[in-house]
PDB file of C-alpha atoms in Angstrom:
ATOM      1  CA  MET A   1     -25.287  11.239   9.413  1.00 62.00           C
ATOM      2  CA  ASN A   2     -24.855   9.329   6.617  1.00 91.00           C
ATOM      3  CA  VAL A   3     -20.951   8.270   6.933  1.00 96.00           C
ATOM      4  CA  ARG A   4     -20.264   5.339   9.555  1.00 96.00           C
ATOM      5  CA  LEU A   5     -16.149   4.027  10.572  1.00 96.00           C
ATOM      6  CA  ARG A   6     -15.523   0.467  10.627  1.00 96.00           C
ATOM      7  CA  ARG A   7     -12.642  -1.666  10.814  1.00 97.00           C
ATOM      8  CA  VAL A   8     -12.687  -3.295   7.640  1.00 97.00           C
ATOM      9  CA  TYR A   9     -11.528  -6.836   9.534  1.00 96.00           C
ATOM     10  CA  ALA A  10     -15.496  -6.476  11.356  1.00 95.00           C
ATOM     11  CA  SER A  11     -18.163  -8.437   9.071  1.00 93.00           C
ATOM     12  CA  PRO A  12     -20.228  -6.461   7.133  1.00 94.00           C
ATOM     13  CA  GLU A  13     -23.298  -5.674   8.321  1.00 94.00           C
ATOM     14  CA  PRO A  14     -26.698  -4.682   5.945  1.00 93.00           C
ATOM     15  CA  GLU A  15     -26.561  -1.012   7.370  1.00 94.00           C
ATOM     16  CA  ASP A  16     -23.330  -0.391   6.011  1.00 96.00           C
ATOM     17  CA  GLY A  17     -24.245   0.659   2.885  1.00 96.00           C
ATOM     18  CA  VAL A  18     -21.026   1.595   0.375  1.00 97.00           C
ATOM     19  CA  ARG A  19     -18.214   0.234   1.891  1.00 98.00           C
ATOM     20  CA  VAL A  20     -15.293   2.472   1.026  1.00 98.00           C
ATOM     21  CA  LEU A  21     -11.685   1.343   1.447  1.00 98.00           C
ATOM     22  CA  VAL A  22     -10.096   3.976   2.814  1.00 97.00           C
ATOM     23  CA  ASP A  23      -6.633   2.614   2.931  1.00 96.00           C
ATOM     24  CA  ARG A  24      -3.786   2.673   0.297  1.00 94.00           C
ATOM     25  CA  LEU A  25      -2.415  -1.221   1.269  1.00 94.00           C
ATOM     26  CA  TRP A  26      -4.715  -3.928   1.020  1.00 96.00           C
ATOM     27  CA  PRO A  27      -5.791  -5.103   4.837  1.00 95.00           C
ATOM     28  CA  ARG A  28      -3.286  -7.790   5.676  1.00 94.00           C
ATOM     29  CA  GLY A  29      -5.153 -11.806   5.597  1.00 95.00           C
ATOM     30  CA  LEU A  30      -8.216 -10.426   4.360  1.00 95.00           C
ATOM     31  CA  SER A  31      -9.630 -11.474   0.922  1.00 94.00           C
ATOM     32  CA  LYS A  32     -11.766  -9.376  -1.238  1.00 92.00           C
ATOM     33  CA  ASP A  33     -14.830 -11.637  -1.078  1.00 92.00           C
ATOM     34  CA  ALA A  34     -15.171 -11.144   3.002  1.00 92.00           C
ATOM     35  CA  ALA A  35     -14.253  -7.330   2.936  1.00 93.00           C
ATOM     36  CA  ARG A  36     -16.936  -6.739   0.874  1.00 95.00           C
ATOM     37  CA  VAL A  37     -15.610  -3.482  -0.773  1.00 97.00           C
ATOM     38  CA  ASP A  38     -17.853  -1.628  -3.223  1.00 97.00           C
ATOM     39  CA  GLU A  39     -15.448   0.940  -3.686  1.00 97.00           C
ATOM     40  CA  TRP A  40     -11.591   1.710  -2.874  1.00 97.00           C
ATOM     41  CA  PRO A  41     -10.248   5.159  -4.160  1.00 97.00           C
ATOM     42  CA  LYS A  42      -6.499   5.036  -3.206  1.00 95.00           C
ATOM     43  CA  ALA A  43      -5.678   8.426  -4.544  1.00 95.00           C
ATOM     44  CA  MET A  44      -7.991   9.875  -1.927  1.00 96.00           C
ATOM     45  CA  THR A  45      -5.797   8.023   0.509  1.00 96.00           C
ATOM     46  CA  PRO A  46      -2.985   9.204   2.646  1.00 95.00           C
ATOM     47  CA  SER A  47       0.520   9.353   1.001  1.00 95.00           C
ATOM     48  CA  THR A  48       2.801   7.225   1.979  1.00 93.00           C
ATOM     49  CA  GLU A  49       5.077   9.597   3.026  1.00 94.00           C
ATOM     50  CA  LEU A  50       2.518  11.125   4.977  1.00 95.00           C
ATOM     51  CA  ARG A  51       2.155   8.006   6.502  1.00 91.00           C
ATOM     52  CA  ARG A  52       5.113   7.057   7.069  1.00 92.00           C
ATOM     53  CA  TRP A  53       6.120   9.889   8.629  1.00 93.00           C
ATOM     54  CA  TYR A  54       2.552   9.922  11.305  1.00 90.00           C
ATOM     55  CA  HIS A  55       3.755   6.600  12.106  1.00 86.00           C
ATOM     56  CA  ALA A  56       6.969   6.959  13.097  1.00 90.00           C
ATOM     57  CA  GLY A  57       6.015   9.017  15.627  1.00 85.00           C
ATOM     58  CA  GLU A  58       7.017  12.451  14.337  1.00 81.00           C
ATOM     59  CA  GLY A  59       4.034  14.372  14.643  1.00 85.00           C
ATOM     60  CA  SER A  60       1.098  14.889  16.625  1.00 91.00           C
ATOM     61  CA  TYR A  61      -2.730  13.892  15.247  1.00 92.00           C
ATOM     62  CA  GLU A  62      -3.513  17.537  14.588  1.00 94.00           C
ATOM     63  CA  GLU A  63      -0.378  17.779  12.158  1.00 95.00           C
ATOM     64  CA  PHE A  64      -1.157  14.568  10.259  1.00 95.00           C
ATOM     65  CA  ALA A  65      -5.281  16.165  10.360  1.00 96.00           C
ATOM     66  CA  ARG A  66      -3.617  19.152   8.356  1.00 96.00           C
ATOM     67  CA  ARG A  67      -1.372  17.475   6.266  1.00 97.00           C
ATOM     68  CA  TYR A  68      -3.584  15.189   4.987  1.00 97.00           C
ATOM     69  CA  GLU A  69      -6.598  17.946   4.370  1.00 97.00           C
ATOM     70  CA  ALA A  70      -3.814  19.528   2.203  1.00 97.00           C
ATOM     71  CA  GLU A  71      -3.225  16.325   0.431  1.00 97.00           C
ATOM     72  CA  LEU A  72      -6.854  15.763  -0.212  1.00 97.00           C
ATOM     73  CA  ALA A  73      -6.887  19.480  -2.084  1.00 96.00           C
ATOM     74  CA  ALA A  74      -5.187  17.777  -4.906  1.00 96.00           C
ATOM     75  CA  PRO A  75      -7.097  17.600  -8.257  1.00 96.00           C
ATOM     76  CA  GLU A  76      -7.452  13.972  -8.066  1.00 96.00           C
ATOM     77  CA  ALA A  77      -8.202  13.170  -4.295  1.00 97.00           C
ATOM     78  CA  ALA A  78     -10.753  16.030  -4.532  1.00 96.00           C
ATOM     79  CA  GLU A  79     -12.770  14.796  -7.361  1.00 97.00           C
ATOM     80  CA  LEU A  80     -13.029  11.103  -5.495  1.00 97.00           C
ATOM     81  CA  LEU A  81     -13.342  13.088  -2.058  1.00 96.00           C
ATOM     82  CA  ALA A  82     -17.134  14.760  -3.778  1.00 96.00           C
ATOM     83  CA  HIS A  83     -17.826  11.117  -5.632  1.00 97.00           C
ATOM     84  CA  VAL A  84     -17.748   9.884  -1.955  1.00 97.00           C
ATOM     85  CA  ARG A  85     -19.829  12.982  -0.634  1.00 95.00           C
ATOM     86  CA  GLU A  86     -21.869  12.371  -3.334  1.00 95.00           C
ATOM     87  CA  LEU A  87     -22.992   8.701  -2.561  1.00 96.00           C
ATOM     88  CA  THR A  88     -23.760  10.278   1.134  1.00 95.00           C
ATOM     89  CA  GLY A  89     -26.244  12.062  -0.560  1.00 93.00           C
ATOM     90  CA  LYS A  90     -27.846   8.777  -1.398  1.00 95.00           C
ATOM     91  CA  GLY A  91     -27.528   6.678   1.509  1.00 95.00           C
ATOM     92  CA  THR A  92     -25.104   5.285   4.190  1.00 96.00           C
ATOM     93  CA  VAL A  93     -21.343   5.053   3.146  1.00 97.00           C
ATOM     94  CA  THR A  94     -18.717   3.230   5.494  1.00 97.00           C
ATOM     95  CA  LEU A  95     -15.360   4.325   5.996  1.00 98.00           C
ATOM     96  CA  LEU A  96     -13.504   1.047   6.014  1.00 98.00           C
ATOM     97  CA  THR A  97      -9.773   1.257   7.504  1.00 97.00           C
ATOM     98  CA  ALA A  98      -7.498  -1.662   9.473  1.00 96.00           C
ATOM     99  CA  ALA A  99      -6.468   0.915  11.742  1.00 93.00           C
ATOM    100  CA  LYS A 100      -7.237  -0.245  14.977  1.00 92.00           C
ATOM    101  CA  THR A 101      -8.523   3.137  16.386  1.00 91.00           C
ATOM    102  CA  PRO A 102     -10.670   4.493  13.591  1.00 92.00           C
ATOM    103  CA  GLU A 103     -11.819   7.553  15.296  1.00 91.00           C
ATOM    104  CA  GLU A 104      -8.398   8.271  15.112  1.00 89.00           C
ATOM    105  CA  SER A 105      -6.842   7.776  11.782  1.00 92.00           C
ATOM    106  CA  HIS A 106      -7.095   9.227   8.421  1.00 95.00           C
ATOM    107  CA  ALA A 107     -11.076   7.840   8.525  1.00 96.00           C
ATOM    108  CA  ALA A 108     -12.072   9.925  11.093  1.00 96.00           C
ATOM    109  CA  VAL A 109     -10.827  13.068   9.184  1.00 96.00           C
ATOM    110  CA  LEU A 110     -12.148  12.037   5.902  1.00 96.00           C
ATOM    111  CA  ALA A 111     -15.490  11.460   7.560  1.00 95.00           C
ATOM    112  CA  ARG A 112     -15.568  14.724   9.233  1.00 95.00           C
ATOM    113  CA  LEU A 113     -14.750  16.466   5.891  1.00 94.00           C
ATOM    114  CA  LEU A 114     -17.743  14.109   4.573  1.00 93.00           C
ATOM    115  CA  ASP A 115     -20.499  15.555   7.016  1.00 83.00           C
TER     116      ASP A 115
END
């Protein structure tokens, strides 16, 4: 599998390959130099409305994932997703998120779609 999930706060590793930040907002307290982000496709991240809905505890992770996948079908998001998919064909891509549990976040949805 060429897709890795990591917290953006973890130190970069040589095995990371292309580092892609998949959060809409820049992580608090982290400089751009320290993050070593190669790409930041904001239009591929969950919408502000969807993030707020999910973090308010109004729905399940499964419903969040379903709604997020629907957002990823929009033309600009789909184009960016295709670009990141191309990157995975060339080597390792690490999806970076500030989420405390990347395995239960939108980054995991992306990893599944890219695999």
